[in-house]
mmCIF file of C-alpha atoms in Angstrom:
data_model
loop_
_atom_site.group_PDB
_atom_site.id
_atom_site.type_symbol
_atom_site.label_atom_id
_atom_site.label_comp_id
_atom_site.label_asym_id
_atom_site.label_seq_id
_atom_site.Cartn_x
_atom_site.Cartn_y
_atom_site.Cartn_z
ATOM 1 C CA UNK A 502 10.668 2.155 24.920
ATOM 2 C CA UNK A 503 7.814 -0.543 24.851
ATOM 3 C CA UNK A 504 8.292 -3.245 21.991
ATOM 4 C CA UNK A 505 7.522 -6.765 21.045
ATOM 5 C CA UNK A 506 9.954 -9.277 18.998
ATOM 6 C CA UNK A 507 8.927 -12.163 16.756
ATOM 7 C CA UNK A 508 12.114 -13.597 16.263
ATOM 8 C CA UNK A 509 10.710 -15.809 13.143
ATOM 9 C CA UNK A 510 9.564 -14.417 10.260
ATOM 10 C CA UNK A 511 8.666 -17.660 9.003
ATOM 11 C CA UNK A 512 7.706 -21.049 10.718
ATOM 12 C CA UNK A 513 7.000 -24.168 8.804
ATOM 13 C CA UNK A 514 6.109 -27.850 9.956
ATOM 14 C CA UNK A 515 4.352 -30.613 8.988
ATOM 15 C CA UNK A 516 0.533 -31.108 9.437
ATOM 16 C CA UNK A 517 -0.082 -33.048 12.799
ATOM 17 C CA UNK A 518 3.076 -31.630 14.202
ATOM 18 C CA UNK A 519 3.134 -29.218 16.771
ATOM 19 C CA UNK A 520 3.672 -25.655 16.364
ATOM 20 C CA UNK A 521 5.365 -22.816 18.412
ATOM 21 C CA UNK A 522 5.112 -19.290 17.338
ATOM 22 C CA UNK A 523 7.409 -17.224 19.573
ATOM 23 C CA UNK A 524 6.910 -13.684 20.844
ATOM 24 C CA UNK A 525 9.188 -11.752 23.575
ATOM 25 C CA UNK A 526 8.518 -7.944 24.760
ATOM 26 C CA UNK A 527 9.740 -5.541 26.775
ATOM 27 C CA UNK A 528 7.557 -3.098 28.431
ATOM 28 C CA UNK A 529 7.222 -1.282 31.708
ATOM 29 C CA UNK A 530 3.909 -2.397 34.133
ATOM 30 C CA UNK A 531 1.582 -5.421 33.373
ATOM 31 C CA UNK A 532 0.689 -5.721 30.216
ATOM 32 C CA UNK A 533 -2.295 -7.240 28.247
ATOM 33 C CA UNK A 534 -1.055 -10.138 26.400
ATOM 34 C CA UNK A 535 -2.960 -11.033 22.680
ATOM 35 C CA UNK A 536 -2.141 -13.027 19.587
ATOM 36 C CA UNK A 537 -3.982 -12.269 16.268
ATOM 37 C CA UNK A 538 -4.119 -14.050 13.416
ATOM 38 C CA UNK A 539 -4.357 -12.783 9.838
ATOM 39 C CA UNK A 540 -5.744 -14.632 6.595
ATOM 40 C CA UNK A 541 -4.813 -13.050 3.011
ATOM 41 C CA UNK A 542 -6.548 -9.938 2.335
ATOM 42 C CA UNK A 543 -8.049 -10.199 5.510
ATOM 43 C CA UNK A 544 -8.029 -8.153 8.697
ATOM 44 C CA UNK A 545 -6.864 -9.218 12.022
ATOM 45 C CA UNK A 546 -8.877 -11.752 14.040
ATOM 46 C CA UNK A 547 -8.782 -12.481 17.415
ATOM 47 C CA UNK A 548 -6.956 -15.662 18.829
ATOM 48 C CA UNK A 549 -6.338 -15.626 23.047
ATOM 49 C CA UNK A 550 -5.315 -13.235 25.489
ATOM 50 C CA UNK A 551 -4.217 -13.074 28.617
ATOM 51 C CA UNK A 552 -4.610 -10.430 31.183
ATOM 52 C CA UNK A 553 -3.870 -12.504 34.836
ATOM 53 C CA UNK A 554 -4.290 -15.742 36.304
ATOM 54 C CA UNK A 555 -3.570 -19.410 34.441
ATOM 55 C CA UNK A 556 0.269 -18.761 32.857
ATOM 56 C CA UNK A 557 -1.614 -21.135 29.972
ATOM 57 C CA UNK A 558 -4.534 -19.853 27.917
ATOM 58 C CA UNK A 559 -6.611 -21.452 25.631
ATOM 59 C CA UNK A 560 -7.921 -19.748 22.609
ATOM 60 C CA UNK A 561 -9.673 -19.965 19.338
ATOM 61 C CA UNK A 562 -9.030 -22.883 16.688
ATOM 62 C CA UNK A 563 -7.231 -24.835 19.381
ATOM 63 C CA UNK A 564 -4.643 -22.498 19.996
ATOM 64 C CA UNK A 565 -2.831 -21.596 23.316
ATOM 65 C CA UNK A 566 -0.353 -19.575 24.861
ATOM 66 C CA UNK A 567 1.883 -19.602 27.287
ATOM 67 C CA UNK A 568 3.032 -16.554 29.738
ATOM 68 C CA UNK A 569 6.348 -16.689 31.184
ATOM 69 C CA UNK A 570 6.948 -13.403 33.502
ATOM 70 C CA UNK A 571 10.587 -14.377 33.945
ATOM 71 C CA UNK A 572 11.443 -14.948 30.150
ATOM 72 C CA UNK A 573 8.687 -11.846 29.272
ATOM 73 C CA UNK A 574 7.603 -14.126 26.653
ATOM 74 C CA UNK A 575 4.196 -15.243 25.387
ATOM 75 C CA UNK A 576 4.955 -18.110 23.066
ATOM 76 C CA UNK A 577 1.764 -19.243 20.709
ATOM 77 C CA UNK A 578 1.326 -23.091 20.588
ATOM 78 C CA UNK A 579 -0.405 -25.902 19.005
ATOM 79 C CA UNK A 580 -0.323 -29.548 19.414
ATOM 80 C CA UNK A 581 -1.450 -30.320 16.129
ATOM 81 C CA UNK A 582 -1.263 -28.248 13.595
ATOM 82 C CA UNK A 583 -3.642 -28.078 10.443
ATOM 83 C CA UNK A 584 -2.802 -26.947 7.211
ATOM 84 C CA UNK A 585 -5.384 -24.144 7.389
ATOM 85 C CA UNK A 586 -3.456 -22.728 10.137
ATOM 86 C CA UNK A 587 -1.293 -21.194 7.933
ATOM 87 C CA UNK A 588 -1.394 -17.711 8.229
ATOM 88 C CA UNK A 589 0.351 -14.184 9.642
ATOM 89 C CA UNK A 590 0.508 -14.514 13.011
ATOM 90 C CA UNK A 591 0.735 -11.843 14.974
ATOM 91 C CA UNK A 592 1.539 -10.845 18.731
ATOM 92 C CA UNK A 593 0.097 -7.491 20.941
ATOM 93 C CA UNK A 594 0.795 -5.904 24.065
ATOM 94 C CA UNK A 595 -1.435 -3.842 25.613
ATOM 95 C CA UNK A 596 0.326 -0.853 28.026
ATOM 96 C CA UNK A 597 -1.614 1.912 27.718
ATOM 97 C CA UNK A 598 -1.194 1.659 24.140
ATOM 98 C CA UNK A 599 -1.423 -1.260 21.865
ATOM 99 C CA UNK A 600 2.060 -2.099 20.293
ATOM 100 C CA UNK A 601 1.963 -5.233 17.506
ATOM 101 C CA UNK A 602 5.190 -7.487 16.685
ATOM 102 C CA UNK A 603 6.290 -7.353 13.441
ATOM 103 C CA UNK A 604 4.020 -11.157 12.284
ATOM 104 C CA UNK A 605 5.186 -14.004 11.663
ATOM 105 C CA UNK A 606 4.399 -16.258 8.742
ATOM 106 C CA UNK A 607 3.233 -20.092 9.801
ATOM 107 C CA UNK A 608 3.225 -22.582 6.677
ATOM 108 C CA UNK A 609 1.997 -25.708 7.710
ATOM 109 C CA UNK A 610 2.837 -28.457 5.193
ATOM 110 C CA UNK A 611 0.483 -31.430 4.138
ATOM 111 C CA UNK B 821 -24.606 -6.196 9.130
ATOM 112 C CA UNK B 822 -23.219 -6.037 12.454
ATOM 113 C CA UNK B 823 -19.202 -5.368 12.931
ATOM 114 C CA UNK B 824 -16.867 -3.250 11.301
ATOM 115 C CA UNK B 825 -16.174 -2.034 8.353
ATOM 116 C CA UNK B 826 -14.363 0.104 5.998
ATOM 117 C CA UNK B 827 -14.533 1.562 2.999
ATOM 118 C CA UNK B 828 -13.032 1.697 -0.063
ATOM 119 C CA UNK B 829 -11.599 -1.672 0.145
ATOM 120 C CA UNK B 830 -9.567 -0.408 -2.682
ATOM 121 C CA UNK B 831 -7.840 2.730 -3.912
ATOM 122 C CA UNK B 832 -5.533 3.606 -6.270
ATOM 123 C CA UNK B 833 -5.061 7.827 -6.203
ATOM 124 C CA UNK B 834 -2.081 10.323 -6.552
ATOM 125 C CA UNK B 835 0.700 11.920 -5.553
ATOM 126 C CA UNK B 836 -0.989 15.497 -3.847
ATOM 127 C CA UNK B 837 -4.409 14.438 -4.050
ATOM 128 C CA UNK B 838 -6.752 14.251 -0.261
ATOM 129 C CA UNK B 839 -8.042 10.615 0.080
ATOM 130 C CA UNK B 840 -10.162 9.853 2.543
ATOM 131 C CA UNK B 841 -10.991 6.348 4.230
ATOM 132 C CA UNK B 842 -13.659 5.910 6.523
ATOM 133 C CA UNK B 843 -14.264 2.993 8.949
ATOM 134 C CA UNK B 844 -17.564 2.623 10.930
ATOM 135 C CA UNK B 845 -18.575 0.394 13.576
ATOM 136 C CA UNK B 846 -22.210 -1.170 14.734
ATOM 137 C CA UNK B 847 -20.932 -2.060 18.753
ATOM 138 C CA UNK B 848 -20.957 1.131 20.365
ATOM 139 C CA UNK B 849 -17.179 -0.026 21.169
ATOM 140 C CA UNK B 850 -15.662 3.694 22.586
ATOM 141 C CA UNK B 851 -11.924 3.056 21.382
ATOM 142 C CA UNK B 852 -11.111 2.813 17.955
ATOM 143 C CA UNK B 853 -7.739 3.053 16.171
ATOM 144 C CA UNK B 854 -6.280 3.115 12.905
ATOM 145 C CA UNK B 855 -3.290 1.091 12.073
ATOM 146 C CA UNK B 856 -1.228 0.750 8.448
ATOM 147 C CA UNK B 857 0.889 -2.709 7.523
ATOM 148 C CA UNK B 858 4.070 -2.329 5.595
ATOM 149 C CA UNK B 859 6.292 -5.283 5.141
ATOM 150 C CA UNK B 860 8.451 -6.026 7.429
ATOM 151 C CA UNK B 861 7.106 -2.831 9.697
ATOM 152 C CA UNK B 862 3.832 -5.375 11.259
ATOM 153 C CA UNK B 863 1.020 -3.010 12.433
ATOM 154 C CA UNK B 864 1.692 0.717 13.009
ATOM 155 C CA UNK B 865 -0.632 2.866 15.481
ATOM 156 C CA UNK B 866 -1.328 6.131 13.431
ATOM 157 C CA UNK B 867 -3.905 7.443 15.621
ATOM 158 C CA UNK B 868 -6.581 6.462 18.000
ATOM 159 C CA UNK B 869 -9.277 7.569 19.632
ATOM 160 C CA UNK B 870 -11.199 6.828 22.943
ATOM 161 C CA UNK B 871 -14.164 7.890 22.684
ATOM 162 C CA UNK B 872 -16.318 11.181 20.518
ATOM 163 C CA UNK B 873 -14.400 14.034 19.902
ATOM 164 C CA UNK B 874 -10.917 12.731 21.635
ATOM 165 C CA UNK B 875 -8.523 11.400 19.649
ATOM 166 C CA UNK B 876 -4.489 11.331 20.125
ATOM 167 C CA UNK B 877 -1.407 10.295 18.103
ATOM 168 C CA UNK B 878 -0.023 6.962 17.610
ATOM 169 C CA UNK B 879 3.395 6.090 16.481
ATOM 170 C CA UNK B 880 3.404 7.499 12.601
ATOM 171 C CA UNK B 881 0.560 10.518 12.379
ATOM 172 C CA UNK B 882 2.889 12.822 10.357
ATOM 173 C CA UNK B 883 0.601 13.552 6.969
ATOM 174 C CA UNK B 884 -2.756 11.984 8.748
ATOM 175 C CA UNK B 885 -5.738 13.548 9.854
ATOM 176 C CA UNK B 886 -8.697 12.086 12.084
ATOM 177 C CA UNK B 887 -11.851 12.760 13.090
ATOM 178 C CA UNK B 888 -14.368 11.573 15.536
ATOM 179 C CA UNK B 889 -18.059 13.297 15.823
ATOM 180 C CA UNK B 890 -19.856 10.305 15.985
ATOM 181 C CA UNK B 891 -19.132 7.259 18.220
ATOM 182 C CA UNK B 892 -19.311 4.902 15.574
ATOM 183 C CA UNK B 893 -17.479 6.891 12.821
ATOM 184 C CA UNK B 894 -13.541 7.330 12.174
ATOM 185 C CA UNK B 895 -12.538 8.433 9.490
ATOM 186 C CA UNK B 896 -8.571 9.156 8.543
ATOM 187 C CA UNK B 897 -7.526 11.889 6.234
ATOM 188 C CA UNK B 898 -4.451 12.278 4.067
ATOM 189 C CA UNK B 899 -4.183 15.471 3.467
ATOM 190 C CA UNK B 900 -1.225 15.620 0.571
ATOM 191 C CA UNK B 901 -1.156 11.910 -0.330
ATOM 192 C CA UNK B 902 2.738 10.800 -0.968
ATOM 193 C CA UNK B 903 4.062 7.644 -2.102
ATOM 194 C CA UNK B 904 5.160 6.784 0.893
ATOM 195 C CA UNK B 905 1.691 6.533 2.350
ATOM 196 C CA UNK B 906 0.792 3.558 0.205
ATOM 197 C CA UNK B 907 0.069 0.527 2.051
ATOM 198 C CA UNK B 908 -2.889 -1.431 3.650
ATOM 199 C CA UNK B 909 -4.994 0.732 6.155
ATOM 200 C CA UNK B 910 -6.531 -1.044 8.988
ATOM 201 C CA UNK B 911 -9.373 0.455 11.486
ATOM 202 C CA UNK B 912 -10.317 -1.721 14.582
ATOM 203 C CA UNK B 913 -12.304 -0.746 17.855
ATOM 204 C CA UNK B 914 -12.263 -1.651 21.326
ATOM 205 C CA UNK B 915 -14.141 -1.396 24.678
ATOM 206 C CA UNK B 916 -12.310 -1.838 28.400
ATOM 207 C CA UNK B 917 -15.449 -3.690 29.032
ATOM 208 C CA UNK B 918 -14.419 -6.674 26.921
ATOM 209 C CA UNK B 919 -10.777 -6.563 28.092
ATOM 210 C CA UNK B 920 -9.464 -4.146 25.221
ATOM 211 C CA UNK B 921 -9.536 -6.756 22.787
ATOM 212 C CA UNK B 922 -9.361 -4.800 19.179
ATOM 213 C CA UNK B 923 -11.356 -6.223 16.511
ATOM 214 C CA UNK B 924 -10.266 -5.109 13.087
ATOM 215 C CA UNK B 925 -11.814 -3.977 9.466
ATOM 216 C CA UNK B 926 -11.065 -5.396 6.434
ATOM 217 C CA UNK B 927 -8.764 -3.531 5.500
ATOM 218 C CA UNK B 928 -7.825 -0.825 2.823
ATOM 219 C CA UNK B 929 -5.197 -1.339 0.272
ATOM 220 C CA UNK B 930 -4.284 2.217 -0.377
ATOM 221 C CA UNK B 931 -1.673 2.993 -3.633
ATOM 222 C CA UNK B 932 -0.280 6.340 -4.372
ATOM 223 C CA UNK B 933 1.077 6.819 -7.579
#
């Protein structure tokens, strides 16, 4: 079965630190890689994907996200976070079908 | 206004009642999909479609309905309402041409009393 772990529900740190959000999955083929995020009462906006090439990839807001085949992970990163990052963050995989992680929560603290 | 949207935003109905939520979108985009968030559940496929008049399950269609005549029209049907079936209903669409990137609706905060 395909699925995608966010092993955080909740990440806080300071402003001007950096931030990892971490997402793992396990799926058969090559899949399509995205992070969303979500504001309150809000739909899902687009962040970064990646679908081949660079392991890195930059993104919206000066996010980026790193690929690791071996680790099947896709880890969401910032090097300095703001406090309007905070938000629902959440991370797809595309195989065939879309399947979503279950969001994680990012409080960044002034 | 270009995008996509749905309506109601908001809906409060009950228990046995038919509700009805429709989404439309402006790009033409040939997937579109309809996802509900539950706490601690994330985003759950209920059913998608790729382009008019194909549609298919997703991962929770039990008690949904869908539709698709026109391209950029999808709406989703519950039939018998239950109380389960409150939560926040989210349509987004898609085209391979842009790398299957989803964009997503607003949103519709569905209660079922």
């Amino acid at each position: 079965a395909q699925s995608v772990a966010q092993p955080e529900d909740q990440v806080n740190v300071a402003e001007g630190n950096p931030l990892t959000v971490k997402c793992t999955y396990s799926v058969s083929g090559n899949p399509y890689l995205f992070w969303y995020v979500q504001y309150p009462n809000r739909g899902l906006q687009f962040l970064l994907k990646y679908i081949t090439g660079d392991n890195l990839v930059k993104g919206s807001y000066g996010f980026e996200a790193e690929f690791n085949k071996s680790q099947t992970s896709f880890h969401l990163k910032k090097p300095s976070a703001l406090v309007s990052d905070s938000a629902l963050y959440f991370c797809a995989v595309r195989v065939y079908k879309f399947y979503f992680g279950s969001g994680t929560k990012l409080n960044v603290k002034p | 206004d270009a995008g996509i949207t749905q309506s109601p935003r908001y809906k409060i109905t009950e228990t046995g009642r038919q509700v009805t939520l429709m989404c439309h979108q402006t790009w033409s985009h040939s997937y579109m999909f309809w996802y509900r968030q539950d706490l601690g559940h994330g985003l759950r496929l209920i059913y998608y479609s790729a382009a008019a008049d194909i549609t298919d399950k997703g991962e929770v269609p039990d008690g949904y309905v869908v539709s698709r005549s026109k391209t950029e029209n999808f709406p989703l049907t519950l039939e018998s309402a239950t109380r389960s079936q409150t939560s926040v209903y989210f349509c987004a669409s898609s085209d391979q041409a842009g790398g299957d990137t989803q964009y997503f609706g607003p949103g519709t905060r569905l209660t079922v009393l």
